Amino acid sequence: MKKITALIPARGGSKGVPRKNIKLLKGHPLIAYSIAAAKLCPAIERIVVSTDNEEIASIAMSYGAEILMRPDEFAQDSSTDWQVINHFFTNYDEDAVAYLRPTTPLRVPEYMAAGVLLYYENEDQMSGLRSMHELPESPYKVFRINEEGYCEGFFDEYKGIKDYTNLPRQKFPKAYQPNGYLDIAKRSTVEAGNSAFATKIIPYVSEYVTEVDAQYEFDLLGHQLNIQSNRLFNHLEGWDVVGN
């Protein structure tokens, strides 16, 4: 099996959930779950955490990752995936990298390996790979509130129908949401311009996963870990944290 390096981005600033990347999820920092998933994935041979924060760096190292310190200008609220990944490619001689966002902590390592395999089987036909899961509702069912205070859809029409928001959801095409499970960026794409994945993206459709952007999602994941066994948590419970 052809293997790949994993890059986990984890800056120190977080406004939605303060100190999110090292906030404890059932006794372990959030970032530890992504490190554990990468360690257990047979298609990943190296784990790099990109951070601007010394505390995050120390914690990530204790769980077995190596550290790439990121310049402050690439660790702002407005910083892009392209900046983070381009910084990685300027420091590592790799043709591609698996981008694992720590805000998607509960992954199945074998599903990750399948995504890496999909990439290597099709790398010449894509500008990048992104994971996503199917949404229960179409974007055509979503409203915004206009300047007059009325609800309206985000689109002018759907197949000539102006009042499309009242159509059954089965009428619309399936919609997918990127979920951070496993994205893969190519050096050639990143170095060609200011885009991490460009536009010729192959999808890797994963199981539905919870992303952590608010406290209630932390609570939801904690409840999930309490009611069912999880391989990543079991691995972390057996981890020495001092360099096992």
Short mmCIF file of N, CA, C and O in Angstrom, two decimals, residues 108-214:
data_model
loop_
_atom_site.label_atom_id
_atom_site.label_comp_id
_atom_site.label_asym_id
_atom_site.label_seq_id
_atom_site.Cartn_x
_atom_site.Cartn_y
_atom_site.Cartn_z
N VAL A 108 -12.72 6.58 11.25
CA VAL A 108 -12.39 5.15 11.19
C VAL A 108 -11.11 5.01 10.36
O VAL A 108 -11.10 5.38 9.19
N PRO A 109 -10.03 4.53 10.95
CA PRO A 109 -8.75 4.47 10.23
C PRO A 109 -8.82 3.74 8.88
O PRO A 109 -8.18 4.15 7.91
N GLU A 110 -9.61 2.68 8.82
CA GLU A 110 -9.72 1.94 7.55
C GLU A 110 -10.43 2.75 6.47
O GLU A 110 -10.11 2.64 5.28
N TYR A 111 -11.39 3.59 6.87
CA TYR A 111 -12.04 4.48 5.90
C TYR A 111 -11.05 5.52 5.38
O TYR A 111 -11.07 5.90 4.21
N MET A 112 -10.17 5.97 6.26
CA MET A 112 -9.13 6.90 5.85
C MET A 112 -8.21 6.25 4.81
O MET A 112 -7.86 6.86 3.79
N ALA A 113 -7.83 5.01 5.08
CA ALA A 113 -6.96 4.29 4.15
C ALA A 113 -7.62 4.12 2.79
O ALA A 113 -6.96 4.22 1.75
N ALA A 114 -8.93 3.88 2.79
CA ALA A 114 -9.66 3.75 1.52
C ALA A 114 -9.63 5.06 0.75
O ALA A 114 -9.54 5.08 -0.49
N GLY A 115 -9.69 6.19 1.46
CA GLY A 115 -9.61 7.49 0.81
C GLY A 115 -8.23 7.74 0.20
O GLY A 115 -8.12 8.29 -0.90
N VAL A 116 -7.19 7.32 0.90
CA VAL A 116 -5.83 7.46 0.37
C VAL A 116 -5.67 6.60 -0.88
O VAL A 116 -5.08 7.02 -1.88
N LEU A 117 -6.21 5.38 -0.83
CA LEU A 117 -6.15 4.50 -2.00
C LEU A 117 -6.88 5.13 -3.19
O LEU A 117 -6.38 5.10 -4.33
N LEU A 118 -8.05 5.71 -2.94
CA LEU A 118 -8.80 6.37 -4.00
C LEU A 118 -7.97 7.48 -4.63
O LEU A 118 -7.96 7.65 -5.86
N TYR A 119 -7.27 8.22 -3.79
CA TYR A 119 -6.42 9.29 -4.32
C TYR A 119 -5.34 8.74 -5.24
O TYR A 119 -5.17 9.21 -6.38
N TYR A 120 -4.59 7.77 -4.77
CA TYR A 120 -3.47 7.27 -5.57
C TYR A 120 -3.92 6.54 -6.84
O TYR A 120 -3.18 6.50 -7.82
N GLU A 121 -5.11 6.01 -6.84
CA GLU A 121 -5.63 5.36 -8.05
C GLU A 121 -6.08 6.39 -9.08
O GLU A 121 -6.22 6.06 -10.27
N ASN A 122 -6.30 7.64 -8.66
CA ASN A 122 -6.86 8.65 -9.56
C ASN A 122 -6.10 9.97 -9.55
O ASN A 122 -6.60 10.98 -10.04
N GLU A 123 -4.89 9.98 -9.00
CA GLU A 123 -4.20 11.25 -8.79
C GLU A 123 -3.95 12.04 -10.07
O GLU A 123 -3.92 13.28 -10.04
N ASP A 124 -3.80 11.37 -11.19
CA ASP A 124 -3.55 12.07 -12.45
C ASP A 124 -4.81 12.71 -13.02
O ASP A 124 -4.72 13.53 -13.94
N GLN A 125 -5.97 12.34 -12.50
CA GLN A 125 -7.23 12.87 -13.00
C GLN A 125 -7.85 13.94 -12.10
O GLN A 125 -9.00 14.33 -12.29
N MET A 126 -7.12 14.40 -11.08
CA MET A 126 -7.72 15.34 -10.12
C MET A 126 -6.74 16.44 -9.74
O MET A 126 -5.53 16.31 -9.91
N SER A 127 -7.31 17.52 -9.24
CA SER A 127 -6.49 18.58 -8.65
C SER A 127 -6.40 18.41 -7.14
O SER A 127 -5.58 19.06 -6.48
N GLY A 128 -7.23 17.55 -6.57
CA GLY A 128 -7.23 17.27 -5.15
C GLY A 128 -8.40 16.39 -4.78
O GLY A 128 -9.30 16.14 -5.61
N LEU A 129 -8.40 15.91 -3.55
CA LEU A 129 -9.49 15.06 -3.06
C LEU A 129 -10.06 15.69 -1.79
O LEU A 129 -9.32 16.19 -0.94
N ARG A 130 -11.40 15.66 -1.67
CA ARG A 130 -12.03 16.16 -0.46
C ARG A 130 -13.10 15.19 0.01
O ARG A 130 -13.87 14.64 -0.79
N SER A 131 -13.14 14.98 1.33
CA SER A 131 -14.16 14.11 1.90
C SER A 131 -15.42 14.92 2.18
O SER A 131 -15.38 16.13 2.44
N MET A 132 -16.54 14.24 2.15
CA MET A 132 -17.84 14.89 2.37
C MET A 132 -18.88 13.84 2.71
O MET A 132 -18.71 12.65 2.42
N HIS A 133 -19.96 14.29 3.35
CA HIS A 133 -21.08 13.38 3.57
C HIS A 133 -22.36 14.01 3.02
O HIS A 133 -22.45 15.23 2.84
N GLU A 134 -23.32 13.14 2.76
CA GLU A 134 -24.57 13.61 2.17
C GLU A 134 -25.39 14.39 3.20
O GLU A 134 -25.50 13.99 4.36
N LEU A 135 -25.95 15.49 2.76
CA LEU A 135 -26.80 16.30 3.62
C LEU A 135 -28.23 15.79 3.60
O LEU A 135 -28.72 15.33 2.56
N PRO A 136 -28.94 15.87 4.72
CA PRO A 136 -30.33 15.44 4.74
C PRO A 136 -31.25 16.38 3.97
O PRO A 136 -32.34 15.98 3.55
N GLU A 137 -30.85 17.63 3.82
CA GLU A 137 -31.65 18.62 3.10
C GLU A 137 -30.83 19.25 1.98
O GLU A 137 -29.62 19.44 2.11
N SER A 138 -31.51 19.63 0.90
CA SER A 138 -30.85 20.31 -0.21
C SER A 138 -30.69 21.79 0.09
O SER A 138 -31.50 22.39 0.81
N PRO A 139 -29.65 22.43 -0.46
CA PRO A 139 -29.52 23.89 -0.32
C PRO A 139 -30.73 24.63 -0.89
O PRO A 139 -31.00 25.78 -0.49
N TYR A 140 -31.47 23.98 -1.77
CA TYR A 140 -32.67 24.61 -2.33
C TYR A 140 -33.79 24.74 -1.30
O TYR A 140 -34.77 25.45 -1.53
N LYS A 141 -33.64 24.08 -0.15
CA LYS A 141 -34.65 24.18 0.90
C LYS A 141 -34.26 25.21 1.98
O LYS A 141 -34.97 25.40 2.96
N VAL A 142 -33.12 25.88 1.77
CA VAL A 142 -32.62 26.83 2.76
C VAL A 142 -33.11 28.24 2.44
O VAL A 142 -33.16 28.65 1.28
N PHE A 143 -33.47 28.98 3.48
CA PHE A 143 -33.94 30.36 3.33
C PHE A 143 -32.90 31.36 3.82
O PHE A 143 -32.06 31.06 4.66
N ARG A 144 -33.00 32.55 3.30
CA ARG A 144 -32.37 33.73 3.89
C ARG A 144 -33.46 34.77 4.10
O ARG A 144 -34.58 34.63 3.58
N ILE A 145 -33.17 35.79 4.89
CA ILE A 145 -34.13 36.86 5.13
C ILE A 145 -33.66 38.09 4.37
O ILE A 145 -32.54 38.58 4.59
N ASN A 146 -34.50 38.60 3.47
CA ASN A 146 -34.08 39.73 2.63
C ASN A 146 -34.21 41.07 3.36
O ASN A 146 -34.62 41.12 4.53
N GLU A 147 -33.87 42.14 2.67
CA GLU A 147 -33.85 43.46 3.29
C GLU A 147 -35.23 43.92 3.72
O GLU A 147 -35.36 44.76 4.62
N GLU A 148 -36.27 43.38 3.11
CA GLU A 148 -37.63 43.73 3.50
C GLU A 148 -38.15 42.90 4.66
O GLU A 148 -39.26 43.11 5.15
N GLY A 149 -37.35 41.93 5.10
CA GLY A 149 -37.74 41.09 6.22
C GLY A 149 -38.50 39.83 5.84
O GLY A 149 -39.04 39.15 6.71
N TYR A 150 -38.54 39.49 4.53
CA TYR A 150 -39.24 38.30 4.08
C TYR A 150 -38.26 37.16 3.80
O TYR A 150 -37.08 37.38 3.50
N CYS A 151 -38.77 35.94 3.90
CA CYS A 151 -37.97 34.77 3.56
C CYS A 151 -37.85 34.63 2.05
O CYS A 151 -38.82 34.85 1.32
N GLU A 152 -36.68 34.24 1.60
CA GLU A 152 -36.49 33.94 0.19
C GLU A 152 -35.38 32.92 0.04
O GLU A 152 -34.52 32.79 0.91
N GLY A 153 -35.40 32.19 -1.04
CA GLY A 153 -34.35 31.21 -1.31
C GLY A 153 -33.08 31.90 -1.78
O GLY A 153 -33.07 33.09 -2.08
N PHE A 154 -32.00 31.14 -1.83
CA PHE A 154 -30.72 31.69 -2.26
C PHE A 154 -30.55 31.70 -3.77
O PHE A 154 -29.59 32.25 -4.29
N PHE A 155 -31.49 31.08 -4.49
CA PHE A 155 -31.38 30.97 -5.94
C PHE A 155 -32.59 31.63 -6.60
O PHE A 155 -33.66 31.76 -5.99
N ASP A 156 -32.42 32.04 -7.84
CA ASP A 156 -33.51 32.71 -8.56
C ASP A 156 -34.63 31.74 -8.91
O ASP A 156 -35.81 32.09 -8.89
N GLU A 157 -34.24 30.50 -9.24
CA GLU A 157 -35.25 29.51 -9.64
C GLU A 157 -34.63 28.12 -9.62
O GLU A 157 -33.41 27.96 -9.48
N TYR A 158 -35.48 27.12 -9.75
CA TYR A 158 -35.02 25.75 -9.93
C TYR A 158 -35.82 25.14 -11.07
O TYR A 158 -37.04 24.97 -10.97
N LYS A 159 -35.14 24.89 -12.18
CA LYS A 159 -35.77 24.36 -13.39
C LYS A 159 -36.99 25.18 -13.79
O LYS A 159 -38.06 24.65 -14.13
N GLY A 160 -36.83 26.50 -13.72
CA GLY A 160 -37.88 27.42 -14.14
C GLY A 160 -38.93 27.71 -13.09
O GLY A 160 -39.83 28.52 -13.31
N ILE A 161 -38.82 27.07 -11.93
CA ILE A 161 -39.81 27.26 -10.86
C ILE A 161 -39.29 28.29 -9.87
O ILE A 161 -38.25 28.10 -9.24
N LYS A 162 -40.01 29.42 -9.74
CA LYS A 162 -39.60 30.48 -8.82
C LYS A 162 -39.85 30.08 -7.36
O LYS A 162 -39.04 30.36 -6.49
N ASP A 163 -40.98 29.45 -7.10
CA ASP A 163 -41.36 29.08 -5.73
C ASP A 163 -40.84 27.67 -5.42
O ASP A 163 -41.58 26.81 -4.95
N TYR A 164 -39.56 27.46 -5.68
CA TYR A 164 -39.00 26.11 -5.59
C TYR A 164 -38.83 25.60 -4.16
O TYR A 164 -38.74 24.40 -3.95
N THR A 165 -38.79 26.49 -3.17
CA THR A 165 -38.54 26.05 -1.79
C THR A 165 -39.65 25.16 -1.24
O THR A 165 -39.45 24.46 -0.25
N ASN A 166 -40.84 25.19 -1.87
CA ASN A 166 -41.95 24.37 -1.41
C ASN A 166 -41.99 23.00 -2.07
O ASN A 166 -42.86 22.17 -1.75
N LEU A 167 -41.06 22.74 -2.99
CA LEU A 167 -41.02 21.43 -3.64
C LEU A 167 -40.53 20.37 -2.66
O LEU A 167 -39.76 20.67 -1.74
N PRO A 168 -40.95 19.11 -2.83
CA PRO A 168 -40.42 18.03 -1.98
C PRO A 168 -38.91 17.91 -2.16
O PRO A 168 -38.38 18.11 -3.26
N ARG A 169 -38.21 17.57 -1.08
CA ARG A 169 -36.74 17.50 -1.15
C ARG A 169 -36.27 16.46 -2.15
O ARG A 169 -35.16 16.56 -2.70
N GLN A 170 -37.12 15.45 -2.43
CA GLN A 170 -36.73 14.40 -3.38
C GLN A 170 -36.58 14.94 -4.81
O GLN A 170 -36.01 14.28 -5.67
N LYS A 171 -37.12 16.13 -5.06
CA LYS A 171 -37.05 16.73 -6.40
C LYS A 171 -35.66 17.29 -6.69
O LYS A 171 -35.31 17.50 -7.85
N PHE A 172 -34.89 17.54 -5.66
CA PHE A 172 -33.61 18.20 -5.82
C PHE A 172 -32.46 17.20 -5.89
O PHE A 172 -32.56 16.09 -5.38
N PRO A 173 -31.35 17.58 -6.52
CA PRO A 173 -30.18 16.69 -6.54
C PRO A 173 -29.60 16.53 -5.14
O PRO A 173 -29.79 17.39 -4.26
N LYS A 174 -28.92 15.43 -4.91
CA LYS A 174 -28.29 15.22 -3.61
C LYS A 174 -27.22 16.29 -3.38
O LYS A 174 -26.57 16.76 -4.32
N ALA A 175 -27.08 16.67 -2.11
CA ALA A 175 -26.09 17.69 -1.75
C ALA A 175 -25.11 17.10 -0.75
O ALA A 175 -25.48 16.26 0.09
N TYR A 176 -23.88 17.57 -0.82
CA TYR A 176 -22.83 17.02 0.04
C TYR A 176 -22.08 18.15 0.74
O TYR A 176 -21.84 19.21 0.16
N GLN A 177 -21.70 17.90 1.99
CA GLN A 177 -20.98 18.89 2.78
C GLN A 177 -19.57 18.41 3.07
O GLN A 177 -19.39 17.32 3.63
N PRO A 178 -18.56 19.20 2.71
CA PRO A 178 -17.19 18.84 3.11
C PRO A 178 -17.11 18.70 4.63
O PRO A 178 -17.69 19.52 5.35
N ASN A 179 -16.42 17.66 5.11
CA ASN A 179 -16.48 17.39 6.55
C ASN A 179 -15.11 17.21 7.23
O ASN A 179 -15.05 16.90 8.42
N GLY A 180 -14.03 17.40 6.49
CA GLY A 180 -12.72 17.33 7.13
C GLY A 180 -12.24 15.94 7.50
O GLY A 180 -11.23 15.79 8.19
N TYR A 181 -12.94 14.92 7.06
CA TYR A 181 -12.57 13.54 7.41
C TYR A 181 -11.18 13.20 6.84
O TYR A 181 -10.31 12.69 7.55
N LEU A 182 -11.00 13.49 5.55
CA LEU A 182 -9.72 13.23 4.89
C LEU A 182 -9.69 14.01 3.59
O LEU A 182 -10.35 13.64 2.63
N ASP A 183 -8.96 15.11 3.57
CA ASP A 183 -8.71 15.83 2.33
C ASP A 183 -7.28 15.55 1.90
O ASP A 183 -6.40 15.36 2.75
N ILE A 184 -7.03 15.53 0.60
CA ILE A 184 -5.66 15.31 0.12
C ILE A 184 -5.31 16.41 -0.87
O ILE A 184 -6.02 16.63 -1.86
N ALA A 185 -4.22 17.12 -0.58
CA ALA A 185 -3.76 18.21 -1.43
C ALA A 185 -2.50 17.78 -2.18
O ALA A 185 -1.64 17.09 -1.64
N LYS A 186 -2.40 18.24 -3.44
CA LYS A 186 -1.25 17.92 -4.29
C LYS A 186 -0.28 19.10 -4.33
O LYS A 186 -0.70 20.25 -4.42
N ARG A 187 0.98 18.80 -4.28
CA ARG A 187 1.98 19.86 -4.40
C ARG A 187 1.79 20.65 -5.69
O ARG A 187 1.85 21.89 -5.70
N SER A 188 1.57 19.95 -6.81
CA SER A 188 1.45 20.63 -8.10
C SER A 188 0.29 21.61 -8.12
O SER A 188 0.38 22.69 -8.71
N THR A 189 -0.81 21.26 -7.47
CA THR A 189 -1.97 22.15 -7.40
C THR A 189 -1.67 23.36 -6.53
O THR A 189 -1.93 24.51 -6.89
N VAL A 190 -1.10 23.11 -5.37
CA VAL A 190 -0.82 24.18 -4.41
C VAL A 190 0.20 25.16 -4.98
O VAL A 190 0.05 26.39 -4.83
N GLU A 191 1.23 24.66 -5.65
CA GLU A 191 2.26 25.54 -6.18
C GLU A 191 1.83 26.26 -7.45
O GLU A 191 2.47 27.24 -7.84
N ALA A 192 0.73 25.81 -8.05
CA ALA A 192 0.26 26.44 -9.29
C ALA A 192 -0.50 27.74 -9.04
O ALA A 192 -0.68 28.54 -9.97
N GLY A 193 -0.98 27.95 -7.82
CA GLY A 193 -1.75 29.16 -7.54
C GLY A 193 -2.17 29.22 -6.10
O GLY A 193 -1.64 28.48 -5.26
N ASN A 194 -3.13 30.08 -5.80
CA ASN A 194 -3.55 30.29 -4.42
C ASN A 194 -4.75 29.43 -4.03
O ASN A 194 -5.69 29.91 -3.38
N SER A 195 -4.71 28.17 -4.42
CA SER A 195 -5.80 27.25 -4.10
C SER A 195 -5.22 25.95 -3.54
O SER A 195 -4.25 25.42 -4.08
N ALA A 196 -5.84 25.46 -2.48
CA ALA A 196 -5.38 24.21 -1.89
C ALA A 196 -5.80 23.00 -2.71
O ALA A 196 -5.06 22.02 -2.80
N PHE A 197 -6.99 23.06 -3.30
CA PHE A 197 -7.53 21.88 -3.99
C PHE A 197 -7.99 22.18 -5.42
O PHE A 197 -8.29 21.25 -6.16
N ALA A 198 -8.06 23.47 -5.79
CA ALA A 198 -8.50 23.90 -7.11
C ALA A 198 -9.92 23.40 -7.42
O ALA A 198 -10.72 23.22 -6.50
N THR A 199 -10.23 23.15 -8.66
CA THR A 199 -11.62 22.89 -9.04
C THR A 199 -11.89 21.48 -9.57
O THR A 199 -13.04 21.08 -9.70
N LYS A 200 -10.85 20.74 -9.88
CA LYS A 200 -11.05 19.38 -10.38
C LYS A 200 -10.89 18.41 -9.20
O LYS A 200 -9.96 17.63 -9.12
N ILE A 201 -11.88 18.48 -8.31
CA ILE A 201 -11.81 17.74 -7.05
C ILE A 201 -12.59 16.43 -7.15
O ILE A 201 -13.75 16.42 -7.57
N ILE A 202 -11.95 15.35 -6.75
CA ILE A 202 -12.65 14.06 -6.66
C ILE A 202 -13.23 13.93 -5.25
O ILE A 202 -12.52 14.17 -4.26
N PRO A 203 -14.51 13.56 -5.14
CA PRO A 203 -15.11 13.44 -3.80
C PRO A 203 -14.83 12.08 -3.18
O PRO A 203 -14.81 11.06 -3.86
N TYR A 204 -14.62 12.10 -1.88
CA TYR A 204 -14.57 10.86 -1.10
C TYR A 204 -15.74 10.94 -0.13
O TYR A 204 -15.70 11.71 0.83
N VAL A 205 -16.79 10.18 -0.41
CA VAL A 205 -18.01 10.25 0.40
C VAL A 205 -17.86 9.34 1.60
O VAL A 205 -17.72 8.13 1.48
N SER A 206 -17.86 9.94 2.77
CA SER A 206 -17.66 9.21 4.02
C SER A 206 -18.99 9.02 4.73
O SER A 206 -20.03 9.51 4.31
N GLU A 207 -18.92 8.33 5.85
CA GLU A 207 -20.05 8.27 6.75
C GLU A 207 -20.32 9.67 7.29
O GLU A 207 -19.48 10.55 7.22
N TYR A 208 -21.51 9.88 7.86
CA TYR A 208 -21.82 11.16 8.47
C TYR A 208 -20.98 11.31 9.74
O TYR A 208 -20.87 10.40 10.54
N VAL A 209 -20.35 12.48 9.89
CA VAL A 209 -19.53 12.72 11.07
C VAL A 209 -19.89 14.07 11.68
O VAL A 209 -20.34 14.98 10.98
N THR A 210 -19.69 14.19 12.98
CA THR A 210 -19.94 15.44 13.68
C THR A 210 -18.66 16.27 13.70
O THR A 210 -17.60 15.78 14.10
N GLU A 211 -18.76 17.50 13.24
CA GLU A 211 -17.65 18.44 13.31
C GLU A 211 -17.83 19.33 14.53
O GLU A 211 -18.95 19.68 14.89
N VAL A 212 -16.73 19.73 15.13
CA VAL A 212 -16.79 20.50 16.36
C VAL A 212 -16.54 21.98 16.09
O VAL A 212 -15.40 22.37 15.80
N ASP A 213 -17.59 22.76 16.17
CA ASP A 213 -17.46 24.20 16.02
C ASP A 213 -18.16 24.95 17.16
O ASP A 213 -18.09 26.17 17.22
N ALA A 214 -18.84 24.23 18.03
CA ALA A 214 -19.57 24.85 19.14
C ALA A 214 -19.57 23.89 20.33
O ALA A 214 -19.33 22.69 20.18
#
